Coordinates of C-alpha atoms in Angstrom, one line a residue:
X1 CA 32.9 -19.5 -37.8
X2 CA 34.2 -18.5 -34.6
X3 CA 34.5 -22.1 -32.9
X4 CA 37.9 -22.1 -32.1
X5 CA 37.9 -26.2 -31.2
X6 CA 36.3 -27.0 -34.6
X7 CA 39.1 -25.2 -36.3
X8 CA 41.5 -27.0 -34.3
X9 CA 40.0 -30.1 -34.5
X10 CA 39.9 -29.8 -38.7
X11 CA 43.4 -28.8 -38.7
X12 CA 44.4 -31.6 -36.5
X13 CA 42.7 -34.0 -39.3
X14 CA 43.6 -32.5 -42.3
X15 CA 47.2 -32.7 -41.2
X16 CA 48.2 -36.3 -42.7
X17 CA 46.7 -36.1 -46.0
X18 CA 48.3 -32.2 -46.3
X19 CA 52.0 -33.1 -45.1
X20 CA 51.4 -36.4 -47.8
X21 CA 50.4 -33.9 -50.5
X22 CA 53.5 -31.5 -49.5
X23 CA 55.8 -34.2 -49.1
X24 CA 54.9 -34.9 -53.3
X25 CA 55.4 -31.2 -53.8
X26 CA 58.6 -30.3 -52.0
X27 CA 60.6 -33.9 -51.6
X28 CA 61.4 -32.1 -48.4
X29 CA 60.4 -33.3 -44.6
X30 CA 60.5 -29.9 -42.9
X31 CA 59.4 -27.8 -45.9
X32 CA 56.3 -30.1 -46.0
X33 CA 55.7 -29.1 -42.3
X34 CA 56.7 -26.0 -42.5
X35 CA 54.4 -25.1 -45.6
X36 CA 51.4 -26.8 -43.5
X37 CA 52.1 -24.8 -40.1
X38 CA 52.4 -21.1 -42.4
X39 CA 48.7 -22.9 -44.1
X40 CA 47.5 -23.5 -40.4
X41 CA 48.2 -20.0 -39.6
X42 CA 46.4 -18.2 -42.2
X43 CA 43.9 -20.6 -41.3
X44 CA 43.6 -19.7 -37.8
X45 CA 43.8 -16.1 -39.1
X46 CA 40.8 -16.1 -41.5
X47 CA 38.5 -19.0 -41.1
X48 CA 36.8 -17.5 -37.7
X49 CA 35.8 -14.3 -40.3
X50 CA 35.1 -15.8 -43.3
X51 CA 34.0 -19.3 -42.6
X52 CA 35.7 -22.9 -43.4
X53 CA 36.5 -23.9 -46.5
X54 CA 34.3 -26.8 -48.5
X55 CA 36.8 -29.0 -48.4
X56 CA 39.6 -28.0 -46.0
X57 CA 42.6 -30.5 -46.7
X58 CA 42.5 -29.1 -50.2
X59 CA 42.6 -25.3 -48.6
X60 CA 45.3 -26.1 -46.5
X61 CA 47.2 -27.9 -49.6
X62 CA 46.8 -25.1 -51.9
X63 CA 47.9 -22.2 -49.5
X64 CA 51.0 -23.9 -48.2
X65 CA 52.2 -24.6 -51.1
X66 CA 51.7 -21.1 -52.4
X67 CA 53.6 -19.7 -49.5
X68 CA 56.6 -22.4 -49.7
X69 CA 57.0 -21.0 -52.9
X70 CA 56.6 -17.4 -51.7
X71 CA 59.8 -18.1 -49.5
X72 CA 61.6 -19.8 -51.7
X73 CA 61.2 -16.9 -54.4
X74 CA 62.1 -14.3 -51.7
X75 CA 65.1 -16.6 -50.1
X76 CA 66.4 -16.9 -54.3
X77 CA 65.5 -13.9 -55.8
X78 CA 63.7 -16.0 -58.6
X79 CA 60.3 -14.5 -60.2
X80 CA 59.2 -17.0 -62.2
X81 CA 57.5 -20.5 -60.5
X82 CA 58.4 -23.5 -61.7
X83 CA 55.7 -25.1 -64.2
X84 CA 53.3 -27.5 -62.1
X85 CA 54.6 -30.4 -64.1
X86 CA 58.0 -29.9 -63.1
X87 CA 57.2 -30.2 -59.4
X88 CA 54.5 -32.7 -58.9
X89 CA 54.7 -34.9 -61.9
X90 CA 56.9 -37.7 -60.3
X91 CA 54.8 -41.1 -61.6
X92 CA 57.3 -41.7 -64.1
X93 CA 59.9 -42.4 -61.1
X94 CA 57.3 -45.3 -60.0
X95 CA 57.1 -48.8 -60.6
X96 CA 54.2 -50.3 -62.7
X97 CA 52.9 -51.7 -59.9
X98 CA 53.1 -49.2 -57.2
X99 CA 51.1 -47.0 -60.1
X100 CA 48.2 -49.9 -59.8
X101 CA 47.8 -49.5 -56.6
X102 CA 47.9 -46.2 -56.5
X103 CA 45.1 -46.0 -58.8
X104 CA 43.1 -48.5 -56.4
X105 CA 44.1 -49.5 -52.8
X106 CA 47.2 -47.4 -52.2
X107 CA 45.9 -44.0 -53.4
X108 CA 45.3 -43.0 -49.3
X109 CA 47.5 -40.3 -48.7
X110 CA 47.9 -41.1 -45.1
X111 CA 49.0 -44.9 -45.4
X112 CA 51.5 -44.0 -47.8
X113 CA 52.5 -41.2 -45.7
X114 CA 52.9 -44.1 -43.3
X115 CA 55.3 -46.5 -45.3
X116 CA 57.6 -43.2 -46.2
X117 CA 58.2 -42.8 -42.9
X118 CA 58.9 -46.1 -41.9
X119 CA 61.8 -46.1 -44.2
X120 CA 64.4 -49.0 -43.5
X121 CA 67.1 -46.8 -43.2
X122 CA 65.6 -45.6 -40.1
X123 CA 65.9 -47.4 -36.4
X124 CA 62.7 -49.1 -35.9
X125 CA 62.2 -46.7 -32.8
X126 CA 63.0 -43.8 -34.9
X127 CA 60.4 -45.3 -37.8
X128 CA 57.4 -45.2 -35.3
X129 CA 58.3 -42.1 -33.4
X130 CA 58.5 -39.8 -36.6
X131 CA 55.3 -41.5 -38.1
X132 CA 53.5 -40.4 -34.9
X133 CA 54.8 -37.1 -35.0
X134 CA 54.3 -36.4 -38.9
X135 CA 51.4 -38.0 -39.8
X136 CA 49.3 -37.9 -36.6
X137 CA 50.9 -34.8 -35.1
X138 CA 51.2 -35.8 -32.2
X139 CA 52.6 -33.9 -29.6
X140 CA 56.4 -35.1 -28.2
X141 CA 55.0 -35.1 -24.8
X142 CA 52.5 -37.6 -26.2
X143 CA 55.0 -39.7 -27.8
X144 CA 57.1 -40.0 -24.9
X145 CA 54.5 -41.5 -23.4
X146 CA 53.7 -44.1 -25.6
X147 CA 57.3 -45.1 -25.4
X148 CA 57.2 -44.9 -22.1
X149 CA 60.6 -42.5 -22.6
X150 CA 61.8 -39.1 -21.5
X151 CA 60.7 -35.9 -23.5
X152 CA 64.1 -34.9 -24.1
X153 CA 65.0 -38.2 -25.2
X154 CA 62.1 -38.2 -27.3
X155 CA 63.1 -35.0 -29.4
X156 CA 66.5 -35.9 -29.7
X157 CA 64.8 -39.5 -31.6
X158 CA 63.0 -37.3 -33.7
X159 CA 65.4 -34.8 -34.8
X160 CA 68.2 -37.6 -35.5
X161 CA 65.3 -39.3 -37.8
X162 CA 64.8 -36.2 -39.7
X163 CA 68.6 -35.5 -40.1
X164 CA 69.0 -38.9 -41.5
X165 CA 66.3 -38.9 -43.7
X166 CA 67.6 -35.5 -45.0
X167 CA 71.1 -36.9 -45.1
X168 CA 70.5 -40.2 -47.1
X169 CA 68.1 -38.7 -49.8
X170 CA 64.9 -40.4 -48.9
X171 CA 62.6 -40.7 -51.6
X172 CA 59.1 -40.0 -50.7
X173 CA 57.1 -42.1 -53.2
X174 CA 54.7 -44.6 -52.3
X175 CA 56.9 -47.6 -52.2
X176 CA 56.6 -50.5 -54.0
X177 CA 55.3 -54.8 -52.9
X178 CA 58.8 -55.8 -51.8
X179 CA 59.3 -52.8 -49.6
X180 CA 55.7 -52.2 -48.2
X181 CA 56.3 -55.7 -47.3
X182 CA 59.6 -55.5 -45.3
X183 CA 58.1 -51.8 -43.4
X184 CA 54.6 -54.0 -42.6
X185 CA 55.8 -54.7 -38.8
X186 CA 56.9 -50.6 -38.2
X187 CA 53.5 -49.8 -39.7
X188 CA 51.9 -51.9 -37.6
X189 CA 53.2 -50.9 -34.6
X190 CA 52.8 -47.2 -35.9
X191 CA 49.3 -47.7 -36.0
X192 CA 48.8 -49.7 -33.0
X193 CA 50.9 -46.6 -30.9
X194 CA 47.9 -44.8 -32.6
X195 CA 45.0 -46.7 -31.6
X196 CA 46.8 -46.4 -27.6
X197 CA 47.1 -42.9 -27.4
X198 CA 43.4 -42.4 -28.5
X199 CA 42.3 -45.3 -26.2
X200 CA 44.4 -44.3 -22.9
X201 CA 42.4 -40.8 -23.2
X202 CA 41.1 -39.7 -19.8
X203 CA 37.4 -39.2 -19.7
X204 CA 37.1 -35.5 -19.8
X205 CA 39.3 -36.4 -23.1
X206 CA 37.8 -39.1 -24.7
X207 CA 35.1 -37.7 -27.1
X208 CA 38.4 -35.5 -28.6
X209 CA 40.8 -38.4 -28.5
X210 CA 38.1 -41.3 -29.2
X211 CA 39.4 -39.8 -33.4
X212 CA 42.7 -41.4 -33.1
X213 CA 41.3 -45.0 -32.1
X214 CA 38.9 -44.4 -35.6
X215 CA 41.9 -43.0 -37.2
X216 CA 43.9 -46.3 -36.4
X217 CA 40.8 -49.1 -37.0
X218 CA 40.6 -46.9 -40.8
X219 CA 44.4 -47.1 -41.3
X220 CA 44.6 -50.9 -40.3
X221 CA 41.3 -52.2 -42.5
X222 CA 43.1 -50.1 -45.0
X223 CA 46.2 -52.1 -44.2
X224 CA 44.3 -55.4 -44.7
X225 CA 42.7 -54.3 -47.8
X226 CA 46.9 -54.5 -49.3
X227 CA 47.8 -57.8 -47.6
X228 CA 44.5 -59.6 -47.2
X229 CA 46.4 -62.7 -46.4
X230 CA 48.4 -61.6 -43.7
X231 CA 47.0 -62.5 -40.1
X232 CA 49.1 -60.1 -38.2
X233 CA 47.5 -57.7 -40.0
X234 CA 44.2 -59.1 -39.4
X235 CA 45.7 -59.9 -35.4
X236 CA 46.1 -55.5 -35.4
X237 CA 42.5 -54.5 -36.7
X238 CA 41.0 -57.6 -34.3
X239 CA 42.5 -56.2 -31.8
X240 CA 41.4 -52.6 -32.1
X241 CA 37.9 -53.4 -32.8
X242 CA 37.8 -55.7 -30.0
X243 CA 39.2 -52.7 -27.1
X244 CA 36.7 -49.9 -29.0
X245 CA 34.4 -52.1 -28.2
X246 CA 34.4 -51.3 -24.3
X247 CA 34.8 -47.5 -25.1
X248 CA 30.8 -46.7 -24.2
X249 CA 31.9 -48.7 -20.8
X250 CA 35.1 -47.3 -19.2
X251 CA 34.3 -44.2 -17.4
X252 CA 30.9 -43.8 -15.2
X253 CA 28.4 -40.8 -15.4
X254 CA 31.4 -38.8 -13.0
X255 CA 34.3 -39.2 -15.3
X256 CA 36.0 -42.3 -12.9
X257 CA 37.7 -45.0 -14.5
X258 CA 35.7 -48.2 -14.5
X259 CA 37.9 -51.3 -14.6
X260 CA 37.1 -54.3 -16.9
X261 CA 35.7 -56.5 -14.0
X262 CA 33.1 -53.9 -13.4
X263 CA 31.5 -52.3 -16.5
X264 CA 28.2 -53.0 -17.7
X265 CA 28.9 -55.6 -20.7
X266 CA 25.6 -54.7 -22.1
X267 CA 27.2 -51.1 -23.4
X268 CA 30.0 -52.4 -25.7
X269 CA 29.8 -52.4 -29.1
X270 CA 28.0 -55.9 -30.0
X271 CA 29.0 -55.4 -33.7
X272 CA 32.3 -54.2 -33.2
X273 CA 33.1 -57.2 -30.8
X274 CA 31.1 -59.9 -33.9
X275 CA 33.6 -58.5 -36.2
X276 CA 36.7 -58.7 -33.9
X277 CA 36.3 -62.5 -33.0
X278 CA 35.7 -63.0 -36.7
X279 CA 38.7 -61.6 -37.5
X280 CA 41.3 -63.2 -35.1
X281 CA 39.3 -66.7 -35.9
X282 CA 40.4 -65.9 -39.8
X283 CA 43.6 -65.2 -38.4
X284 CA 43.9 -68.1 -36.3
X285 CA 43.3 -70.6 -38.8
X286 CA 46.8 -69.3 -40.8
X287 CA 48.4 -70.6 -38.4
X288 CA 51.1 -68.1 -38.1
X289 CA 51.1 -66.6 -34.9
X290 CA 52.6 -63.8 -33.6
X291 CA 51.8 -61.3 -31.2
X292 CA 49.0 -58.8 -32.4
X293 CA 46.9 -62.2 -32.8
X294 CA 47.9 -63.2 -29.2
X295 CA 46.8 -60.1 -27.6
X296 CA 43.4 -60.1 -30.1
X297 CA 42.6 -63.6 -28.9
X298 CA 43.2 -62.6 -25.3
X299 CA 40.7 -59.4 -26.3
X300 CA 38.6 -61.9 -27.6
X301 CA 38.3 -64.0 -24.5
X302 CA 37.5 -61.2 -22.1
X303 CA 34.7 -60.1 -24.7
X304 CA 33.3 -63.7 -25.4
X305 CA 32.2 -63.6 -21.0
X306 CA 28.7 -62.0 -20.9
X307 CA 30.0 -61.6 -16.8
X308 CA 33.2 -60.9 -15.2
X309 CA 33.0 -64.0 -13.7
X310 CA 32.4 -66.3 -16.6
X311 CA 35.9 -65.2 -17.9
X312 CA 38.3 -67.9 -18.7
X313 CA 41.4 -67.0 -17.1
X314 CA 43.3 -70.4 -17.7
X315 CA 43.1 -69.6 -21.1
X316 CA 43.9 -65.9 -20.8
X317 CA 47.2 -66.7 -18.6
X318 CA 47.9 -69.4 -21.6
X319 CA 47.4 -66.7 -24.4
X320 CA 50.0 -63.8 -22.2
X321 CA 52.7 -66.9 -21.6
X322 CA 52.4 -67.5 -25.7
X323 CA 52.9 -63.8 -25.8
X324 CA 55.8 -63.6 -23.6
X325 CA 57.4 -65.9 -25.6
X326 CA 56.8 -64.2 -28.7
X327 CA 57.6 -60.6 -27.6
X328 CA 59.1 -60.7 -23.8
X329 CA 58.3 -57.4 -22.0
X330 CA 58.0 -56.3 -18.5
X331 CA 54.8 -54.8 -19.2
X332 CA 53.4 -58.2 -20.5
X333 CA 54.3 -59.7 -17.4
X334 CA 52.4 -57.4 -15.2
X335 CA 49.6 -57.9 -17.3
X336 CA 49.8 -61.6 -17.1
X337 CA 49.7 -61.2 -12.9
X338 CA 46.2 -60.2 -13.6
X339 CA 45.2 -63.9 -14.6
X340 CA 47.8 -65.2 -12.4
X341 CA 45.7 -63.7 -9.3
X342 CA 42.5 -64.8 -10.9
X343 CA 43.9 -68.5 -10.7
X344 CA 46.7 -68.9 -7.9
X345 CA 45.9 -65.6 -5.6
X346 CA 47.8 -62.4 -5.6
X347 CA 50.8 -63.5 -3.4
X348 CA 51.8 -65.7 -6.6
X349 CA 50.8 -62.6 -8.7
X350 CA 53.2 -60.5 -6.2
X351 CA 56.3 -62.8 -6.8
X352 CA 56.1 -62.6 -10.8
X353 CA 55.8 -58.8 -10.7
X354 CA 58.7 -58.2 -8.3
X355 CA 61.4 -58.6 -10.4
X356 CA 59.5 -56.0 -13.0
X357 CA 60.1 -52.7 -10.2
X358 CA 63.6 -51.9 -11.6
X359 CA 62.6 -51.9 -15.1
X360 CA 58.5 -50.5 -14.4
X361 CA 59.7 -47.9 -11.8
X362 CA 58.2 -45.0 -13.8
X363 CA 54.9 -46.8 -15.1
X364 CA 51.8 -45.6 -13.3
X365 CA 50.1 -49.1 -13.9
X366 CA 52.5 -50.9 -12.2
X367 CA 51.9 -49.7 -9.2
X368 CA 48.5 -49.4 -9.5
X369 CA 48.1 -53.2 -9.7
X370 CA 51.1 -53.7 -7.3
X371 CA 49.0 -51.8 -4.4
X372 CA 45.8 -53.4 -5.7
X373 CA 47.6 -57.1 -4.8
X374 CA 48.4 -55.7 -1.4
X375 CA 45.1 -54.7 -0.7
X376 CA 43.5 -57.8 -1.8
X377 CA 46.0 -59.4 0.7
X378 CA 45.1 -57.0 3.6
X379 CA 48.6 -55.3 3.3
X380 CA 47.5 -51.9 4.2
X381 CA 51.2 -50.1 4.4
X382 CA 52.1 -52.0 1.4
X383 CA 49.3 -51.0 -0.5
X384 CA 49.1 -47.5 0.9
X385 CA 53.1 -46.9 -0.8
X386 CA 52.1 -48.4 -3.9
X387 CA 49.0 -46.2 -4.7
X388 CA 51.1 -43.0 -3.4
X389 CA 53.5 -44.0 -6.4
X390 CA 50.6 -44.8 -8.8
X391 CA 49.1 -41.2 -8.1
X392 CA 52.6 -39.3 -8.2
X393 CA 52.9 -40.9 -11.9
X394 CA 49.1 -40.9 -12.8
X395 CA 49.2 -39.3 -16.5
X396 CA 45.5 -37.9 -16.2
X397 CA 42.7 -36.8 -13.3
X398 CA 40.8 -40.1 -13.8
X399 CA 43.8 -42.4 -13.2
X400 CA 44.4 -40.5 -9.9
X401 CA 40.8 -40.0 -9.0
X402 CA 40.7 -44.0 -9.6
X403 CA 43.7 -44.9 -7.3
X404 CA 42.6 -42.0 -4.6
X405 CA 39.5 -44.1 -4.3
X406 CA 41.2 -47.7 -3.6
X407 CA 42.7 -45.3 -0.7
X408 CA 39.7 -44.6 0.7
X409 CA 38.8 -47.8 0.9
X410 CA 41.9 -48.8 3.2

């Protein structure tokens, strides 16, 4: 086996359910990663000679732990191992029913993985950003951008959360009903952060990336499977399935960016998109809404138009004033403009967005749609400015390839 992307690409999914397993072993956050980067090494050193393992996860498992313990033994001096009972035998510190469902639902290594990390003694922004980091592995630079954040910023989020996990004694058992229920809305968000980073792939990206969207739709029917009654949950996984949906749809045969107005509806995912509106109508009739079900529905209406122009923008600038309401954000906003323009004309979608520039001045969308408004309106300086902002802040080759060609149309 010399493919050096399959290797990479089989580390990168082993990596939840190996940290999980590590995290049982050693009760320690950086020992569990540092015992799965030594495993990723051998790995790296002797898989392209001798082949990949059957099952990899359990490789990677075994040999880490083997050379955490080779450390420790050399750092102490001690010969002996500790017995195997002594280290991973912990169900006795576990509640009857956490032990249920780990025999059933909960037994997923990577949802529990989840809930450990979005411990409440954590900041919610802490929560989500080491959840990303450990259990998806992604990169800080990727994180960053999902919070829209500095890099530097980023690792300094990450490092306090690991200090403070270290410092307070976290237990890293699978918790039990009462606190998977008051961690539900980080996981959520953990796993929506997931879904984004897959989905906001460029094109020459996507087929690697398109993993993470999977990754999140498993983890959040996994979700539903533990709180089958609870429509935000049901609002996440609608959602999801409803924006895979258009994956087939978004770039065109050169790799350029198709916007939602223009791709051929008859390439998303029919099934997908059944299942989606089924969900959020479930979810709906709870009545308990909130805003993974707002953005679902507003999913929903774009994917219920067999044209661009049988879509219902009342109802979809309806649906993003609910969710302003519910969850008030700048980035709403300017996604609300969109409908706005559909129904009153950009100039009204202009005035909503101009108080957002202060607040959006590093978001390459922003200016994408602010330059798109000024074009529509024959503004060509205007618009000209905008897209030069949009490009300078365009995270991949497609989103500048996309706003270089509104240019040439000026």
């Amino acid at each position: 086996m010399t493919d050096r992307a399959w290797i990479d690409a089989a580390l990168t999914a082993a990596r939840p359910q190996a940290v999980s397993a590590l995290l049982r072993y050693f009760r320690d956050l950086d020992a569990a990663e540092e015992a799965f980067q030594d495993a990723c090494l051998r790995a790296l050193r002797t898989w392209p000679e001798n082949g990949p393992p059957r099952d990899p996860v359990a490789w990677l498992i075994f040999v880490g732990r083997n050379a955490a313990f080779d450390a420790r033994r050399r750092v102490s001096r001690q010969a002996p191992m500790p017995d195997e009972e002594l280290i991973s035998d912990r169900e006795d510190a576990e509640a009857a029913m956490a032990e249920r469902l780990d025999e059933a639902d909960y037994r997923d290594g990577v949802l529990r993985l989840l809930f450990i990390c979005c411990h409440p003694d954590l900041p919610a922004p802490q929560q989500i950003a080491l959840a990303l980091r450990i259990v998806s592995g992604l990169t800080v630079p990727e994180i960053a951008r999902a919070f829209l954040v500095g890099e530097s910023a980023m690792e300094q989020r990450i490092t306090r959360a690991k200090a403070r996990i270290a410092a307070a004694d976290v237990p890293f058992e699978a918790p039990g009903p009462v606190e998977r229920s008051e961690r539900l809305g980080a996981v959520l968000l953990m796993i929506y952060l997931l879904f984004n980073e897959g989905y906001s792939a460029s094109s020459g990206e996507a087929p690697l990336r398109a993993p993470l969207c999977e990754e999140a739709i498993r983890l959040g029917r996994l979700l539903l499977r533990l709180f089958p009654a609870e429509p935000e949950v049901m609002g996440l996984v609608a959602l999801m399935l409803l924006q895979h949906a258009r994956a087939p749809a978004r770039f065109d045969e050169a790799g350029e960016i198709v916007l939602l107005d223009r791709q051929d509806r008859t390439r998303w995912n029919g099934a997908l998109i059944s299942e989606g509106i089924a969900l959020i109508g479930k979810a709906v009739r709870h009545r308990r809404p909130g805003p993974y079900q707002a953005q679902a529905a507003i999913a929903a209406t774009h994917a219920r138009a067999a044209r661009a122009e049988d879509t219902d923008w009342a109802e979809i600038d309806l649906l993003y004033g609910l969710l302003e309401r519910m969850q008030p954000s700048p980035v709403v906003t300017l996604n609300r403009a969109v409908a706005v323009s559909k129904l009153k004309g950009p100039r009204a979608a202009l005035e909503l967005i101009a108080p957002l520039e202060d607040r959006l001045t590093g978001y390459f969308n922003f200016f994408g749609v602010k330059g798109a408004l000024h074009m529509e309106l024959g503004e060509e300086a205007a618009a000209r400015e905008a897209f030069g902002r949009a490009i300078a802040l365009a995270r991949t080759a497609a989103e500048a390839a996309h706003i270089r060609a509104n240019l040439d149309r000026l």
